[in-house]
Short mmCIF file of C-alpha atoms in Angstrom, two decimals:
data_model
loop_
_atom_site.label_atom_id
_atom_site.label_comp_id
_atom_site.label_asym_id
_atom_site.label_seq_id
_atom_site.Cartn_x
_atom_site.Cartn_y
_atom_site.Cartn_z
CA MET A 33 38.80 -7.23 59.72
CA ASP A 34 37.45 -4.18 61.56
CA TYR A 35 37.70 -4.63 65.34
CA ASP A 36 36.21 -1.23 66.25
CA THR A 37 32.63 -2.05 65.28
CA TRP A 38 29.90 -4.27 66.67
CA ALA A 39 29.64 -7.76 65.32
CA GLU A 40 26.31 -8.15 63.57
CA GLU A 41 25.07 -10.74 66.05
CA GLU A 42 25.87 -8.40 68.99
CA VAL A 43 23.64 -5.57 67.83
CA PRO A 44 20.42 -5.67 69.87
CA PRO A 45 17.18 -5.64 67.90
CA PRO A 46 15.15 -2.43 67.89
CA LEU A 47 12.65 -2.11 70.73
CA THR A 48 9.01 -2.69 69.88
CA ASP A 49 5.77 -2.72 71.83
CA ASP A 50 5.91 -6.53 71.70
CA ASP A 51 8.46 -6.47 74.52
CA ALA A 52 6.45 -3.97 76.58
CA PRO A 53 5.53 -6.56 79.26
CA LEU A 54 9.26 -6.95 79.94
CA ASP A 55 9.86 -3.21 80.33
CA GLU A 56 10.37 -1.75 83.78
CA PRO A 57 7.33 0.41 84.53
CA GLU A 58 9.25 3.01 86.54
CA GLU A 59 11.43 3.83 83.54
CA GLU A 60 8.57 5.60 81.81
CA VAL A 61 6.60 6.99 84.76
CA TYR A 62 7.51 10.35 86.23
CA PRO A 63 5.74 11.58 89.37
CA TRP A 64 4.97 14.98 87.82
CA GLU A 65 2.99 13.28 85.04
CA LEU A 66 0.57 11.57 87.44
CA THR A 67 -2.88 12.72 88.43
CA ASP A 68 -3.58 13.29 92.13
CA VAL A 69 -5.11 9.82 92.51
CA GLU A 70 -2.24 8.14 90.64
CA ARG A 71 0.30 10.10 92.70
CA ARG A 72 -1.27 8.88 95.98
CA ILE A 73 -1.18 5.29 94.70
CA TYR A 74 2.45 5.71 93.60
CA GLU A 75 3.48 7.19 96.97
CA ALA A 76 1.61 4.51 98.93
CA GLY A 77 3.34 1.78 96.90
CA PHE A 78 6.72 3.41 97.41
CA MET A 79 6.22 3.72 101.17
CA ALA A 80 4.92 0.16 101.50
CA GLY A 81 7.89 -1.16 99.53
CA TYR A 82 10.33 0.91 101.55
CA ALA A 83 8.85 -0.30 104.85
CA SER A 84 8.92 -3.92 103.71
CA ARG A 85 12.62 -3.70 102.83
CA ASP A 86 13.62 -1.61 105.87
CA ALA A 87 13.58 -4.59 108.25
CA GLU A 88 15.68 -6.63 105.82
CA VAL A 89 18.23 -3.82 105.51
CA ALA A 90 18.43 -3.48 109.31
CA GLN A 91 18.99 -7.23 109.66
CA LEU A 92 21.72 -7.21 107.00
CA ASN A 93 23.43 -4.24 108.69
CA HIS A 94 23.34 -6.10 112.00
CA GLU A 95 24.81 -9.21 110.38
CA ALA A 96 27.57 -7.15 108.71
CA ASP A 97 28.46 -5.55 112.05
CA ARG A 98 28.48 -8.93 113.77
CA LEU A 99 30.81 -10.43 111.16
CA TYR A 100 33.12 -7.40 111.25
CA ASP A 101 33.31 -7.60 115.05
CA LYS A 102 34.13 -11.30 114.85
CA ALA A 103 36.75 -10.87 112.11
CA PHE A 104 38.60 -7.87 113.54
CA ASN A 105 37.71 -8.02 117.27
CA GLN A 106 36.53 -4.43 117.24
CA PRO A 107 33.25 -2.68 116.48
CA GLY A 108 32.82 -1.84 112.80
CA ARG A 109 31.00 1.42 113.30
CA THR A 110 29.51 3.49 116.07
CA ARG A 111 26.44 1.83 117.48
CA ARG A 112 23.37 3.84 118.37
#
């Protein structure tokens, strides 16, 4: 038995356009390929997504600092 090769059932099937709805759109879109209008839409979506996650990241950082302070009785990092 050859242990250095893939088992036949482990080999993924070839990609087709049938699975296109499952593909990640950003994998095939590069900003330099966009028209001016598409680029503005792309940038607006990026900035809106970034802003929507920024508050969540700040809250998680605060929670991490709080837990570190509680666990070790000292500040985890320099506070601004």
